[in-house]
Short mmCIF file of N, CA and C in Angstrom, two decimals:
data_model
loop_
_atom_site.label_atom_id
_atom_site.label_comp_id
_atom_site.label_asym_id
_atom_site.label_seq_id
_atom_site.Cartn_x
_atom_site.Cartn_y
_atom_site.Cartn_z
N UNK A 106 -8.75 51.34 35.93
CA UNK A 106 -9.04 50.30 36.10
C UNK A 106 -9.92 48.99 36.56
N UNK A 107 -10.94 48.79 36.59
CA UNK A 107 -12.71 48.54 37.48
C UNK A 107 -11.67 47.49 37.28
N UNK A 108 -11.72 47.04 38.59
CA UNK A 108 -12.13 45.72 40.06
C UNK A 108 -13.11 44.72 39.54
N UNK A 109 -13.19 43.73 39.49
CA UNK A 109 -14.30 42.55 38.54
C UNK A 109 -15.14 42.33 40.01
N UNK A 110 -16.02 42.39 40.44
CA UNK A 110 -16.60 41.42 41.40
C UNK A 110 -16.43 40.11 42.13
N UNK A 111 -15.83 39.67 41.04
CA UNK A 111 -14.99 37.96 41.22
C UNK A 111 -13.86 37.89 41.49
N UNK A 112 -12.45 38.97 41.84
CA UNK A 112 -11.91 38.90 42.35
C UNK A 112 -10.73 39.48 41.58
N UNK A 113 -10.92 39.60 40.21
CA UNK A 113 -9.36 39.65 39.20
C UNK A 113 -9.64 40.95 38.59
N UNK A 114 -9.29 41.83 38.25
CA UNK A 114 -9.19 42.56 37.11
C UNK A 114 -9.89 42.29 35.75
N UNK A 115 -10.53 42.27 35.23
CA UNK A 115 -10.34 42.10 34.46
C UNK A 115 -9.64 42.28 32.31
N UNK A 116 -8.78 43.34 33.12
CA UNK A 116 -8.00 43.73 31.77
C UNK A 116 -8.50 44.94 30.81
N UNK A 117 -7.49 44.83 30.26
CA UNK A 117 -6.80 44.33 29.26
C UNK A 117 -5.04 45.10 30.56
N UNK A 118 -4.71 43.54 29.63
CA UNK A 118 -2.88 43.22 29.88
C UNK A 118 -2.48 43.18 28.55
N UNK A 119 -0.90 44.39 29.03
CA UNK A 119 -0.19 44.33 27.48
C UNK A 119 1.20 43.94 28.34
N UNK A 120 2.22 42.86 27.42
CA UNK A 120 3.20 42.57 27.60
C UNK A 120 4.14 43.18 26.23
N UNK A 121 5.48 43.00 26.35
CA UNK A 121 5.46 43.61 24.82
C UNK A 121 7.23 42.27 25.02
N UNK A 122 6.83 41.77 24.19
CA UNK A 122 7.89 40.58 23.70
C UNK A 122 8.60 40.97 22.18
N UNK A 123 9.89 41.27 22.23
CA UNK A 123 10.51 42.68 21.19
C UNK A 123 11.97 42.07 20.40
N UNK A 124 12.45 42.90 19.35
CA UNK A 124 13.21 42.83 18.79
C UNK A 124 13.67 40.90 18.66
N UNK A 125 13.35 39.32 17.92
CA UNK A 125 13.84 39.04 18.16
C UNK A 125 14.81 38.35 16.51
N UNK A 126 16.08 37.52 16.83
CA UNK A 126 16.67 37.33 15.49
C UNK A 126 16.68 36.19 15.50
N UNK A 127 16.33 35.19 13.90
CA UNK A 127 16.75 34.73 13.90
C UNK A 127 17.25 34.00 12.29
N UNK A 128 18.13 32.75 12.29
CA UNK A 128 18.60 32.71 10.98
C UNK A 128 18.07 31.80 10.21
N UNK A 129 18.19 31.76 8.80
CA UNK A 129 17.54 31.71 7.90
C UNK A 129 17.25 29.80 8.47
N UNK A 130 16.22 29.28 7.66
CA UNK A 130 15.32 27.64 7.63
C UNK A 130 15.72 27.09 8.76
N UNK A 131 14.80 28.05 9.33
CA UNK A 131 14.84 27.77 10.98
C UNK A 131 13.19 27.69 10.91
N UNK A 132 12.38 27.04 11.35
CA UNK A 132 11.04 27.64 11.82
C UNK A 132 10.71 27.69 12.93
N UNK A 133 10.04 28.64 13.59
CA UNK A 133 9.75 29.19 14.76
C UNK A 133 8.05 28.70 15.04
N UNK A 134 7.31 28.94 16.31
CA UNK A 134 6.37 28.27 16.87
C UNK A 134 6.30 28.67 18.15
N UNK A 135 5.24 29.43 18.59
CA UNK A 135 4.88 29.42 19.89
C UNK A 135 3.81 28.65 20.73
N UNK A 136 4.49 28.36 22.11
CA UNK A 136 3.82 27.15 22.57
C UNK A 136 3.90 27.47 23.76
N UNK A 137 2.60 27.09 25.09
CA UNK A 137 2.82 27.70 26.35
C UNK A 137 2.42 25.91 26.83
N UNK A 138 2.23 25.84 27.88
CA UNK A 138 2.47 25.25 29.64
C UNK A 138 1.08 25.70 29.90
N UNK A 139 -0.15 25.81 29.84
CA UNK A 139 -0.75 26.82 30.98
C UNK A 139 -1.17 25.60 31.63
N UNK A 140 -1.04 25.98 33.17
CA UNK A 140 -1.37 25.19 34.62
C UNK A 140 -2.38 26.08 35.24
N UNK A 141 -3.34 24.98 36.33
CA UNK A 141 -4.64 25.91 36.76
C UNK A 141 -5.94 25.96 35.80
N UNK A 142 -6.58 27.19 36.93
CA UNK A 142 -8.54 26.56 36.57
C UNK A 142 -8.47 27.82 35.61
N UNK A 143 -8.09 28.64 35.73
CA UNK A 143 -8.06 30.57 35.29
C UNK A 143 -7.81 30.39 33.50
N UNK A 144 -6.90 29.22 33.27
CA UNK A 144 -6.21 29.05 31.93
C UNK A 144 -7.62 29.37 30.95
N UNK A 145 -9.08 28.86 31.23
CA UNK A 145 -9.70 28.98 29.27
C UNK A 145 -10.39 30.48 29.94
N UNK A 146 -10.31 31.02 30.98
CA UNK A 146 -10.95 32.33 31.02
C UNK A 146 -9.74 33.61 30.85
N UNK A 147 -8.50 33.42 30.26
CA UNK A 147 -7.54 33.90 30.33
C UNK A 147 -7.93 34.36 28.68
N UNK A 148 -7.94 35.73 27.80
CA UNK A 148 -7.49 35.60 27.05
C UNK A 148 -6.67 36.14 25.89
N UNK A 149 -6.08 35.79 24.96
CA UNK A 149 -4.42 36.48 24.28
C UNK A 149 -4.77 36.85 23.10
N UNK A 150 -3.98 37.75 23.18
CA UNK A 150 -3.61 38.49 21.58
C UNK A 150 -2.30 38.27 21.03
N UNK A 151 -2.28 37.81 20.09
CA UNK A 151 -0.32 38.04 20.05
C UNK A 151 -0.19 38.56 18.66
N UNK A 152 0.29 39.52 18.65
CA UNK A 152 0.04 40.43 17.70
C UNK A 152 1.51 41.12 16.69
N UNK A 153 2.61 40.65 15.75
CA UNK A 153 3.78 40.87 15.35
C UNK A 153 3.58 42.31 14.32
N UNK A 154 4.36 42.99 14.53
CA UNK A 154 4.22 44.90 14.24
C UNK A 154 5.42 45.02 14.62
N UNK A 155 5.75 46.14 14.52
CA UNK A 155 6.74 47.65 14.45
C UNK A 155 6.83 48.27 15.94
N UNK A 156 7.69 49.20 16.18
CA UNK A 156 7.74 49.75 16.95
C UNK A 156 8.20 49.10 18.52
N UNK A 157 7.85 50.59 19.69
CA UNK A 157 7.42 49.45 21.60
C UNK A 157 9.01 49.51 22.17
N UNK A 158 8.87 48.85 22.60
CA UNK A 158 10.02 48.71 23.31
C UNK A 158 9.43 47.68 24.49
N UNK A 159 10.63 47.01 25.42
CA UNK A 159 10.19 46.02 26.18
C UNK A 159 10.00 46.78 27.19
N UNK A 160 9.93 48.03 27.61
CA UNK A 160 9.50 48.79 28.92
C UNK A 160 8.17 49.53 28.34
N UNK A 161 7.76 49.61 27.26
CA UNK A 161 6.38 50.04 27.03
C UNK A 161 5.71 49.47 25.59
N UNK A 162 4.44 49.45 25.73
CA UNK A 162 3.85 49.20 24.06
C UNK A 162 3.60 50.68 23.28
N UNK A 163 4.33 51.55 23.37
CA UNK A 163 3.76 52.42 23.54
C UNK A 163 4.24 52.36 21.95
N UNK A 164 3.94 53.31 20.74
CA UNK A 164 4.26 53.21 19.41
C UNK A 164 4.46 51.81 18.70
N UNK A 165 4.22 51.14 19.30
CA UNK A 165 3.68 49.36 18.76
C UNK A 165 2.36 49.68 17.55
N UNK A 166 3.07 48.99 16.30
CA UNK A 166 2.01 49.10 15.09
C UNK A 166 1.78 47.87 14.76
N UNK A 167 0.79 47.35 15.39
CA UNK A 167 0.59 45.52 14.70
C UNK A 167 0.42 45.71 13.19
N UNK A 168 1.25 44.67 12.88
CA UNK A 168 1.11 44.43 10.78
C UNK A 168 0.31 43.05 10.88
N UNK A 169 0.16 42.18 12.01
CA UNK A 169 -0.71 40.75 11.94
C UNK A 169 -1.20 39.93 13.35
N UNK A 170 -1.72 39.39 13.09
CA UNK A 170 -1.93 38.79 14.60
C UNK A 170 -2.02 37.13 14.63
N UNK A 171 -0.93 36.77 15.36
CA UNK A 171 -0.49 35.64 15.28
C UNK A 171 -0.89 34.80 16.13
N UNK A 172 -1.67 35.33 17.10
CA UNK A 172 -2.69 34.30 18.00
C UNK A 172 -3.64 35.41 18.35
N UNK A 173 -5.19 34.17 18.75
CA UNK A 173 -6.18 34.92 18.92
C UNK A 173 -6.92 34.01 20.27
N UNK A 174 -6.90 34.11 21.36
CA UNK A 174 -7.91 32.91 21.90
C UNK A 174 -7.53 32.74 23.24
N UNK A 175 -7.96 32.00 24.51
CA UNK A 175 -7.67 31.86 25.28
C UNK A 175 -6.48 31.33 25.82
N UNK A 176 -5.22 31.41 26.55
CA UNK A 176 -4.45 30.46 27.02
C UNK A 176 -4.64 28.86 27.41
N UNK A 177 -5.76 28.21 27.54
CA UNK A 177 -5.74 26.90 27.88
C UNK A 177 -5.52 26.29 26.09
N UNK A 178 -6.11 27.23 25.30
CA UNK A 178 -6.55 26.92 23.96
C UNK A 178 -4.99 26.90 22.73
N UNK A 179 -3.64 27.13 23.42
CA UNK A 179 -2.42 27.27 22.84
C UNK A 179 -1.80 25.96 22.67
N UNK A 180 -1.11 26.23 21.68
CA UNK A 180 -0.98 24.91 21.38
C UNK A 180 0.61 24.28 22.31
N UNK A 181 0.64 22.97 23.26
CA UNK A 181 2.02 22.65 23.70
C UNK A 181 3.04 22.04 24.03
N UNK A 182 3.14 21.93 22.14
CA UNK A 182 4.34 20.35 21.75
C UNK A 182 3.98 22.10 20.37
N UNK A 183 5.55 22.19 19.76
CA UNK A 183 6.28 22.36 18.68
C UNK A 183 5.21 22.16 17.29
N UNK A 184 4.81 20.12 17.67
CA UNK A 184 4.61 20.31 16.13
C UNK A 184 2.63 20.04 16.16
N UNK A 185 1.90 20.97 17.32
CA UNK A 185 1.31 21.29 17.16
C UNK A 185 0.52 22.86 16.56
N UNK A 186 -0.25 22.67 15.07
CA UNK A 186 -0.40 23.53 14.50
C UNK A 186 -0.43 24.34 15.44
N UNK A 187 -0.31 25.95 16.02
CA UNK A 187 0.19 27.17 16.78
C UNK A 187 0.83 27.92 15.74
N UNK A 188 0.36 29.11 17.16
CA UNK A 188 0.99 30.71 16.12
C UNK A 188 2.57 30.86 16.18
N UNK A 189 2.98 31.55 15.36
CA UNK A 189 3.97 31.70 14.95
C UNK A 189 3.89 30.96 13.51
N UNK A 190 3.33 30.19 13.04
CA UNK A 190 4.31 29.19 11.89
C UNK A 190 4.58 29.43 10.32
N UNK A 191 3.89 30.80 10.37
CA UNK A 191 4.29 31.73 9.14
C UNK A 191 6.28 32.77 9.33
N UNK A 192 6.46 31.91 10.30
CA UNK A 192 7.88 33.17 10.33
C UNK A 192 8.74 31.91 10.36
N UNK A 193 9.50 31.59 8.66
CA UNK A 193 10.52 30.42 8.34
C UNK A 193 11.25 31.41 7.45
N UNK A 194 12.29 32.48 7.90
CA UNK A 194 12.74 32.70 7.55
C UNK A 194 13.47 32.13 6.03
N UNK A 195 14.02 32.92 5.02
CA UNK A 195 14.01 31.92 3.80
C UNK A 195 15.58 31.86 3.09
N UNK A 196 15.89 33.80 3.75
CA UNK A 196 17.26 34.22 2.81
C UNK A 196 18.09 34.88 3.44
N UNK A 197 17.39 35.53 4.65
CA UNK A 197 18.44 36.13 5.88
C UNK A 197 17.84 36.08 7.19
N UNK A 198 18.62 36.67 7.85
CA UNK A 198 18.21 36.45 9.50
C UNK A 198 17.49 38.11 9.58
N UNK A 199 16.12 37.62 9.53
CA UNK A 199 14.77 38.69 10.60
C UNK A 199 15.01 38.11 11.54
N UNK A 200 14.24 40.64 12.13
CA UNK A 200 13.91 40.37 13.44
C UNK A 200 12.62 40.27 13.66
N UNK A 201 11.64 40.00 13.96
CA UNK A 201 10.66 40.43 14.56
C UNK A 201 10.18 41.19 16.11
N UNK A 202 9.26 41.56 15.55
CA UNK A 202 8.96 42.83 17.27
C UNK A 202 7.46 41.53 17.37
N UNK A 203 7.00 41.09 18.80
CA UNK A 203 5.62 40.82 19.44
C UNK A 203 5.00 41.50 20.31
N UNK A 204 3.51 41.87 20.61
CA UNK A 204 3.51 42.43 20.98
C UNK A 204 2.09 41.57 22.39
N UNK A 205 2.42 41.33 23.13
CA UNK A 205 1.31 40.19 23.80
C UNK A 205 0.26 40.82 24.47
N UNK A 206 -0.27 40.69 23.54
CA UNK A 206 -2.32 41.79 25.52
C UNK A 206 -2.94 40.45 26.15
N UNK A 207 -3.59 40.42 26.57
CA UNK A 207 -5.12 39.89 26.92
C UNK A 207 -5.50 40.05 27.98
N UNK A 208 -7.02 39.35 28.71
CA UNK A 208 -7.93 40.38 29.31
C UNK A 208 -8.05 38.31 30.20
N UNK A 209 -8.74 38.68 31.30
CA UNK A 209 -9.40 37.93 31.90
C UNK A 209 -11.00 37.89 31.75
N UNK A 210 -11.79 36.31 31.12
CA UNK A 210 -13.02 36.95 31.26
C UNK A 210 -14.25 37.24 32.28
N UNK A 211 -14.52 38.42 32.86
CA UNK A 211 -15.19 39.16 33.82
C UNK A 211 -16.72 37.80 33.89
N UNK A 212 -16.27 37.13 34.79
CA UNK A 212 -17.49 35.84 35.19
C UNK A 212 -17.14 35.22 36.93
N UNK A 213 -18.60 34.80 36.90
CA UNK A 213 -18.20 34.43 38.42
C UNK A 213 -17.30 33.15 38.31
N UNK A 214 -17.06 32.65 37.06
CA UNK A 214 -16.85 31.34 37.47
C UNK A 214 -15.17 31.83 37.78
N UNK A 215 -14.40 33.16 37.17
CA UNK A 215 -12.99 32.80 37.84
C UNK A 215 -12.73 32.87 39.16
N UNK A 216 -13.81 33.09 40.07
CA UNK A 216 -13.59 33.05 41.09
C UNK A 216 -12.38 32.71 42.06
N UNK A 217 -11.26 32.55 42.87
CA UNK A 217 -10.77 31.71 43.18
C UNK A 217 -10.02 30.98 42.80
N UNK A 218 -9.78 31.04 41.17
CA UNK A 218 -8.79 30.13 40.63
C UNK A 218 -7.61 30.58 39.94
N UNK A 219 -6.09 30.06 39.70
CA UNK A 219 -5.02 30.73 39.15
C UNK A 219 -4.96 29.89 38.20
N UNK A 220 -3.58 31.12 37.37
CA UNK A 220 -3.28 29.72 36.04
C UNK A 220 -1.40 30.37 35.82
N UNK A 221 -0.84 29.38 35.66
CA UNK A 221 0.53 29.70 34.80
C UNK A 221 0.68 29.16 33.84
N UNK A 222 1.54 30.21 33.04
CA UNK A 222 2.07 29.34 32.42
C UNK A 222 3.52 30.46 31.57
N UNK A 223 4.16 29.28 31.09
CA UNK A 223 5.29 29.83 30.42
C UNK A 223 5.33 30.12 28.34
N UNK A 224 5.47 30.86 28.07
CA UNK A 224 5.41 30.74 26.88
C UNK A 224 6.69 30.95 25.79
N UNK A 225 7.02 29.96 24.61
CA UNK A 225 8.10 29.62 24.79
C UNK A 225 8.04 29.88 23.02
N UNK A 226 9.93 30.10 22.62
CA UNK A 226 9.43 30.45 21.52
C UNK A 226 10.50 29.11 21.05
N UNK A 227 10.27 28.33 19.86
CA UNK A 227 10.40 26.92 19.78
C UNK A 227 11.07 27.11 18.53
N UNK A 228 12.39 27.23 17.67
CA UNK A 228 13.31 26.40 16.92
C UNK A 228 13.89 25.69 16.38
N UNK A 229 13.05 25.00 14.78
CA UNK A 229 13.43 23.62 14.90
C UNK A 229 14.36 24.57 13.47
N UNK A 230 15.41 23.65 13.13
CA UNK A 230 16.34 23.77 11.92
C UNK A 230 15.29 22.50 10.46
N UNK A 231 15.27 23.73 9.41
CA UNK A 231 14.84 22.95 8.08
C UNK A 231 12.97 23.09 8.07
N UNK A 232 12.55 23.69 9.21
CA UNK A 232 11.50 23.44 8.94
C UNK A 232 10.71 24.29 8.44
#
């Protein structure tokens, strides 16, 4: 992996959030609470698919992109339109597997910046 001259590695980075089960008639949305001035430069892709494990994304096969954008542009509340709104089980408990990957923009604007965020899956009955 190359190091950016601006002090951060531009990526890509990948992590796995796997095997989430939910009961019927519950709407699920993904939100974030980004802080820091690097958030607009952190590009995220969240994919739903199959395979892989919590320890490795090896073997993961994407079926749909749930979110593609910057960390700063992710919804911060359940009521905001956002990722994972397609998940609303209606007949039986469902299990979904997601891969979260990202990269940092290679720009002089990232020098000295930092960001933090917690990604939260929120369930609301009856949505």
